[in-house]
PDB file of C-alpha atoms in Angstrom:
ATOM      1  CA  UNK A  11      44.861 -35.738  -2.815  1.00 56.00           C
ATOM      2  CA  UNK A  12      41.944 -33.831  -1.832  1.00 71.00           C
ATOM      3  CA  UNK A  13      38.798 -34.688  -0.275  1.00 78.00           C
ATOM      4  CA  UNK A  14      35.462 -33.231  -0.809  1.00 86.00           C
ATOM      5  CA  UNK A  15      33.898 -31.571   1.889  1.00 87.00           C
ATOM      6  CA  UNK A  16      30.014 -30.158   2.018  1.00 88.00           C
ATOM      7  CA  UNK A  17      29.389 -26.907   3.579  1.00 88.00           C
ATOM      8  CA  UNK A  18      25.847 -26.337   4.702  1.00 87.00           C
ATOM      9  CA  UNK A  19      24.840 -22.392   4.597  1.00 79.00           C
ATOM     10  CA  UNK A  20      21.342 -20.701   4.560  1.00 81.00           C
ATOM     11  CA  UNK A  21      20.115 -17.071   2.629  1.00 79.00           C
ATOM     12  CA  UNK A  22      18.165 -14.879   4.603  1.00 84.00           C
ATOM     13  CA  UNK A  23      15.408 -13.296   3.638  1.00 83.00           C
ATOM     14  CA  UNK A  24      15.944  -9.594   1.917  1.00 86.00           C
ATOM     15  CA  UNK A  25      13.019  -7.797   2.592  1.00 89.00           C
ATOM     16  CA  UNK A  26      13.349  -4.374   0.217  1.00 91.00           C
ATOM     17  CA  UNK A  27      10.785  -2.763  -2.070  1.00 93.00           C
ATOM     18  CA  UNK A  28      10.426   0.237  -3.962  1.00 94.00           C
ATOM     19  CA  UNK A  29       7.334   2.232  -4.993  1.00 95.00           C
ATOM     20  CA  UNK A  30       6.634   4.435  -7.613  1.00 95.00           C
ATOM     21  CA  UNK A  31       5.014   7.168  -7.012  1.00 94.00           C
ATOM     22  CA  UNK A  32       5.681   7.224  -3.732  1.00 90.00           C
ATOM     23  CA  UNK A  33       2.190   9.688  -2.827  1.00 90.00           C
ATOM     24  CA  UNK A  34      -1.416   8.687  -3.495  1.00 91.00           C
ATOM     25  CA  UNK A  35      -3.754  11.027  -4.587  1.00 90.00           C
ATOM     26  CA  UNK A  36      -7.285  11.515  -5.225  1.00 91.00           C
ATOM     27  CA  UNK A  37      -9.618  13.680  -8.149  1.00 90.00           C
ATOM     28  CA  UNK A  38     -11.779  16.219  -6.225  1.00 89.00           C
ATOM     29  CA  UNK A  39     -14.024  14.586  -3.589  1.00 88.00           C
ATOM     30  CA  UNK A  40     -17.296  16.092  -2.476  1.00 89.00           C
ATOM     31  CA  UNK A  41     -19.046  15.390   0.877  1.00 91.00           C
ATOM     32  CA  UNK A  42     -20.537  11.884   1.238  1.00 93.00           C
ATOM     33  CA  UNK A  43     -18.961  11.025  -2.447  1.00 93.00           C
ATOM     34  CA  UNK A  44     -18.445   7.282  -2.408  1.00 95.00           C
ATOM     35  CA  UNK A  45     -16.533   4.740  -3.844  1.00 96.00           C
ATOM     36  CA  UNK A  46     -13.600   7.047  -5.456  1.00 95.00           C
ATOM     37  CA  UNK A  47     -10.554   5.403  -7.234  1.00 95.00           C
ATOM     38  CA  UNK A  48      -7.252   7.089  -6.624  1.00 94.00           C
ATOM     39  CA  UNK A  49      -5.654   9.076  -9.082  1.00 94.00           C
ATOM     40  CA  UNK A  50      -2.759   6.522  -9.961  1.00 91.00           C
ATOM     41  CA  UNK A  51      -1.861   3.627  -8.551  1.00 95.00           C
ATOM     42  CA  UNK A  52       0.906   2.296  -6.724  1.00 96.00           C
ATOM     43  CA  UNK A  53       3.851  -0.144  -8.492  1.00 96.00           C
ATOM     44  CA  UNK A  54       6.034  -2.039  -6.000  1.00 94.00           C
ATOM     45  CA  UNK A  55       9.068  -3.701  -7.119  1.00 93.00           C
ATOM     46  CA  UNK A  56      10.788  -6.307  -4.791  1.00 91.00           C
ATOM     47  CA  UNK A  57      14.248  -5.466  -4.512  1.00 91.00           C
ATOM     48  CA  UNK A  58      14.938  -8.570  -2.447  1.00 89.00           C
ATOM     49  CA  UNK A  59      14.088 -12.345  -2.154  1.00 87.00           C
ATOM     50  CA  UNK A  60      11.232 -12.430  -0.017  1.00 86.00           C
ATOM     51  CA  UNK A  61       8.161 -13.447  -1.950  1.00 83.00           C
ATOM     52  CA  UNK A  62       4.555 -12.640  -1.119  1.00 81.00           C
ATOM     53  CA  UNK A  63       3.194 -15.959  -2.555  1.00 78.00           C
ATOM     54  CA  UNK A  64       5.442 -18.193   0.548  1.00 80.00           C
ATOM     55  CA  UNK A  65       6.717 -15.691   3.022  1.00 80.00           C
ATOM     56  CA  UNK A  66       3.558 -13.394   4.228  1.00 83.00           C
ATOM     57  CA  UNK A  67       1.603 -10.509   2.590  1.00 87.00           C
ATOM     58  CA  UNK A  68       2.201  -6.983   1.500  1.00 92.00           C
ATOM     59  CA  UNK A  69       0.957  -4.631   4.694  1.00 95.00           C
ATOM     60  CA  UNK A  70      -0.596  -0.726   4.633  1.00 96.00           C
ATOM     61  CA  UNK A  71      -0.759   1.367   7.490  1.00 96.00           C
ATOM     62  CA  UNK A  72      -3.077   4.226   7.141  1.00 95.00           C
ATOM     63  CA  UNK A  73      -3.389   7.301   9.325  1.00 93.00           C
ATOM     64  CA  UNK A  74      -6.461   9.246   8.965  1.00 93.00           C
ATOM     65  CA  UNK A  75      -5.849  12.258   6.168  1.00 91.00           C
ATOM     66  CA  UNK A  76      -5.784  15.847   8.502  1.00 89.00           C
ATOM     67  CA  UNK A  77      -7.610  18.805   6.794  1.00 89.00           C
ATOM     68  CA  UNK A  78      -4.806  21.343   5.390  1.00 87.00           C
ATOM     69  CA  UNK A  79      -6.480  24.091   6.371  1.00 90.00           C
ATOM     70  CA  UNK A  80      -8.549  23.016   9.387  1.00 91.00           C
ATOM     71  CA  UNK A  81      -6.735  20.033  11.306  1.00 89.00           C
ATOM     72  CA  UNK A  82      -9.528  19.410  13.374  1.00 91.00           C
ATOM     73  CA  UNK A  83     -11.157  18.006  10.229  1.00 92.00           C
ATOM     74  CA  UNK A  84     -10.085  14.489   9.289  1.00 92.00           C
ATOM     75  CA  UNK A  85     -10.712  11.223   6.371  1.00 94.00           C
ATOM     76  CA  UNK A  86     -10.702   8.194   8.860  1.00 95.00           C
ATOM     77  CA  UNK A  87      -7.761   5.569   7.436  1.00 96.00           C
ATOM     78  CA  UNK A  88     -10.659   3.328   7.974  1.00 96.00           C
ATOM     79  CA  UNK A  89     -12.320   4.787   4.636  1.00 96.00           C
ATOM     80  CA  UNK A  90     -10.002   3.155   2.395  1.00 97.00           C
ATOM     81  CA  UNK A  91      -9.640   0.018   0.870  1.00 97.00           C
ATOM     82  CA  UNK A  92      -6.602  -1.397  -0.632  1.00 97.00           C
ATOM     83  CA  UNK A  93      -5.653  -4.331  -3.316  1.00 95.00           C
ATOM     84  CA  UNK A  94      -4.084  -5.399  -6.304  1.00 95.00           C
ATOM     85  CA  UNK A  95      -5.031  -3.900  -9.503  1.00 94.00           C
ATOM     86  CA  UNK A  96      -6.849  -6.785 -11.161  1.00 94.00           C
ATOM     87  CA  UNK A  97      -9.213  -5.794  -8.240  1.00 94.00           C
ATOM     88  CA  UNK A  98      -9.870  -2.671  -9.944  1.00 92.00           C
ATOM     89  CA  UNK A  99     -13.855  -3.337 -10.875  1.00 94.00           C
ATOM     90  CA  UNK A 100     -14.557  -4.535  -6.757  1.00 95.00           C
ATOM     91  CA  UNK A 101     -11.996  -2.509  -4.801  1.00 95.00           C
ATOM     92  CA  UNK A 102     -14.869  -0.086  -3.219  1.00 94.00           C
ATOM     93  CA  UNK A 103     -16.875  -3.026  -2.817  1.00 91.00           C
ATOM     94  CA  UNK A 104     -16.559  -6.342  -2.166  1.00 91.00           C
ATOM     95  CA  UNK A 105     -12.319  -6.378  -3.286  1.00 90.00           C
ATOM     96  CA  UNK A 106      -9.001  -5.056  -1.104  1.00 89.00           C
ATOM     97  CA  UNK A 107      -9.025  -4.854   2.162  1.00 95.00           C
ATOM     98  CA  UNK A 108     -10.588  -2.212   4.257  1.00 96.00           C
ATOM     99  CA  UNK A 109      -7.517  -0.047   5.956  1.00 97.00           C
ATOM    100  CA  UNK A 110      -6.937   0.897   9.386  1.00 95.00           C
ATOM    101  CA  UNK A 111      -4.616   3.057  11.404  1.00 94.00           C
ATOM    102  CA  UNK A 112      -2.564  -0.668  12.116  1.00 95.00           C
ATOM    103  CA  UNK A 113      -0.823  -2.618   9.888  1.00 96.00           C
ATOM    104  CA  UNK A 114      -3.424  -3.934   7.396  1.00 96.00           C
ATOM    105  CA  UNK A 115      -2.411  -7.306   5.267  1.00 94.00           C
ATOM    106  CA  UNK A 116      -3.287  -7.100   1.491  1.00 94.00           C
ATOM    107  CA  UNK A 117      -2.664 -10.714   0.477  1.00 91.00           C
ATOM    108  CA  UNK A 118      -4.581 -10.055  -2.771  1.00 91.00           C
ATOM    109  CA  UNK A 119      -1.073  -8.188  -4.420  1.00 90.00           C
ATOM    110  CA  UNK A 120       1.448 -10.681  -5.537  1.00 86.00           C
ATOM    111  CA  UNK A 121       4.776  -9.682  -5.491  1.00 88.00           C
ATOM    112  CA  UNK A 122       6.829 -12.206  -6.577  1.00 85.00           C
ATOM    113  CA  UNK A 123      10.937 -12.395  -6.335  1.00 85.00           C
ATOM    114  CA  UNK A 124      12.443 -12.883  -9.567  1.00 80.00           C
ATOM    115  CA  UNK A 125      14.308 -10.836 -12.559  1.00 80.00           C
ATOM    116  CA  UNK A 126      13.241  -6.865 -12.998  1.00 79.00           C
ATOM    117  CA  UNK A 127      10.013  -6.860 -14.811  1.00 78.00           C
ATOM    118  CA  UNK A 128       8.847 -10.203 -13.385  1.00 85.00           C
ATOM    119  CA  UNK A 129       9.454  -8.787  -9.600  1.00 91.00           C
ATOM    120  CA  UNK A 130       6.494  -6.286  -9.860  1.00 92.00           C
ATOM    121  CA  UNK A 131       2.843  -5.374  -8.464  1.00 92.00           C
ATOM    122  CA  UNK A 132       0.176  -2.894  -8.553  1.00 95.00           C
ATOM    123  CA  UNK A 133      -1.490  -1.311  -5.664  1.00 96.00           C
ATOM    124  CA  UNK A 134      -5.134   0.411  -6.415  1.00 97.00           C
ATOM    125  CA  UNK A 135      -6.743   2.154  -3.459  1.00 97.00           C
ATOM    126  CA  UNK A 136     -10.799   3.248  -2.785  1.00 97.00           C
ATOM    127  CA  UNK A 137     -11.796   6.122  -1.090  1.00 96.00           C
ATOM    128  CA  UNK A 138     -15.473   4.164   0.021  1.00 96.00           C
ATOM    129  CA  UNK A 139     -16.282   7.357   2.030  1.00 95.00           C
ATOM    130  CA  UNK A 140     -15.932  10.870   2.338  1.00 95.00           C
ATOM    131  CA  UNK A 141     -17.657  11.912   5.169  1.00 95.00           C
ATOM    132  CA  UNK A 142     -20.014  14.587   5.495  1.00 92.00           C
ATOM    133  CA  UNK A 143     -19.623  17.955   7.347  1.00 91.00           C
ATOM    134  CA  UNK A 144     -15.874  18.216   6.822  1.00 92.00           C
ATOM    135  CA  UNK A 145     -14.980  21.288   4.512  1.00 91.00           C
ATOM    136  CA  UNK A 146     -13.609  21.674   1.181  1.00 89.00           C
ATOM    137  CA  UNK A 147      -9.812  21.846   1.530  1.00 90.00           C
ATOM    138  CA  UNK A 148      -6.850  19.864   0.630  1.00 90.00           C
ATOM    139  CA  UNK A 149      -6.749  16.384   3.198  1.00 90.00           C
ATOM    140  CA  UNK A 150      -3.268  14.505   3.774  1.00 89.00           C
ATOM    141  CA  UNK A 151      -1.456  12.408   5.106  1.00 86.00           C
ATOM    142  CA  UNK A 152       2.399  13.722   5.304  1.00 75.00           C
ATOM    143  CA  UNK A 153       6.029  12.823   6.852  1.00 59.00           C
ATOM    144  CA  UNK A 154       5.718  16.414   8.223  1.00 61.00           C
ATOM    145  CA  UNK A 155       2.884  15.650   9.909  1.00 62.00           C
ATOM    146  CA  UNK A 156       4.030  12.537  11.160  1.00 68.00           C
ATOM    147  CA  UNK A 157       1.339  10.179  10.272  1.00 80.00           C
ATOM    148  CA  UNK A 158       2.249   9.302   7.163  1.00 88.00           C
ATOM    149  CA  UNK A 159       1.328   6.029   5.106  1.00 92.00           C
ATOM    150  CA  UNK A 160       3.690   3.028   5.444  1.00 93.00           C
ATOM    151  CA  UNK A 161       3.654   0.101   2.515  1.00 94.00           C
ATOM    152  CA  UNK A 162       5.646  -2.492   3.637  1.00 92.00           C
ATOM    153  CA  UNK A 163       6.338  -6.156   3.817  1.00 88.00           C
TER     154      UNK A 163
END
């Protein structure tokens, strides 16, 4: 005969996401403009098990956006705001979370584990900001340049 033994084992967590699209862009901006929604938004699909609701919070790093043209000219990272799309009517304001040049926790998008189409979330992002006496040019933030955006968890 055989006997019946118990195994004990544990899962780690899989932390892996996707995004799509993977840049974030903005209409035209004029000097001192204020509270500017991005152009799209952001969809993150977990790939993995780890669930923002138990295990911690999505995080964005910003860098400050460089002037194209002129370097010297910047968009401080700490002009944006960041948070989940049903946020869209109070992200400039009082919704998101203001972002910074250090890992910034957005525990307003869920991003639940589960089957594809149930695994998903929506970034939205707010310019609050453009500061004056910065020139009209194209601003970014780029791989290139190394100081590009991070979304991770």
């Amino acid at each position: 005969t055989t006997g019946q033994r118990t195994e004990t084992f544990s899962i780690s967590i899989l932390k892996d996401i996707s995004l799509s699209p993977v840049i974030i862009n903005f209409p035209t901006v004029t000097q001192g403009g204020a509270n500017i929604l991005s152009s799209q938004n952001t969809q993150i699909t977990n790939n993995g098990n780890f669930d923002t609701l138990t295990d911690s919070s999505i995080q964005i790093t910003a860098s400050d956006l460089t002037g194209e043209t002129t370097p010297a000219e910047t968009i401080p990272a700490a002009n944006f705001r960041a948070g989940d799309i049903s946020e869209s009517a109070v992200i400039c304001t009082t919704g998101g979370s203001a972002l910074s040049i250090a890992p910034t926790s957005i525990p307003s998008i869920s991003l639940p584990r589960g089957a594809s189409g149930s695994n998903t979330g929506t970034i939205i992002y707010c310019l609050a900001l453009v500061p004056g006496g910065i020139s009209s040019q194209f601003y970014s933030a780029t791989q290139a340049g190394g100081n590009a955006w991070t979304i991770a968890i």
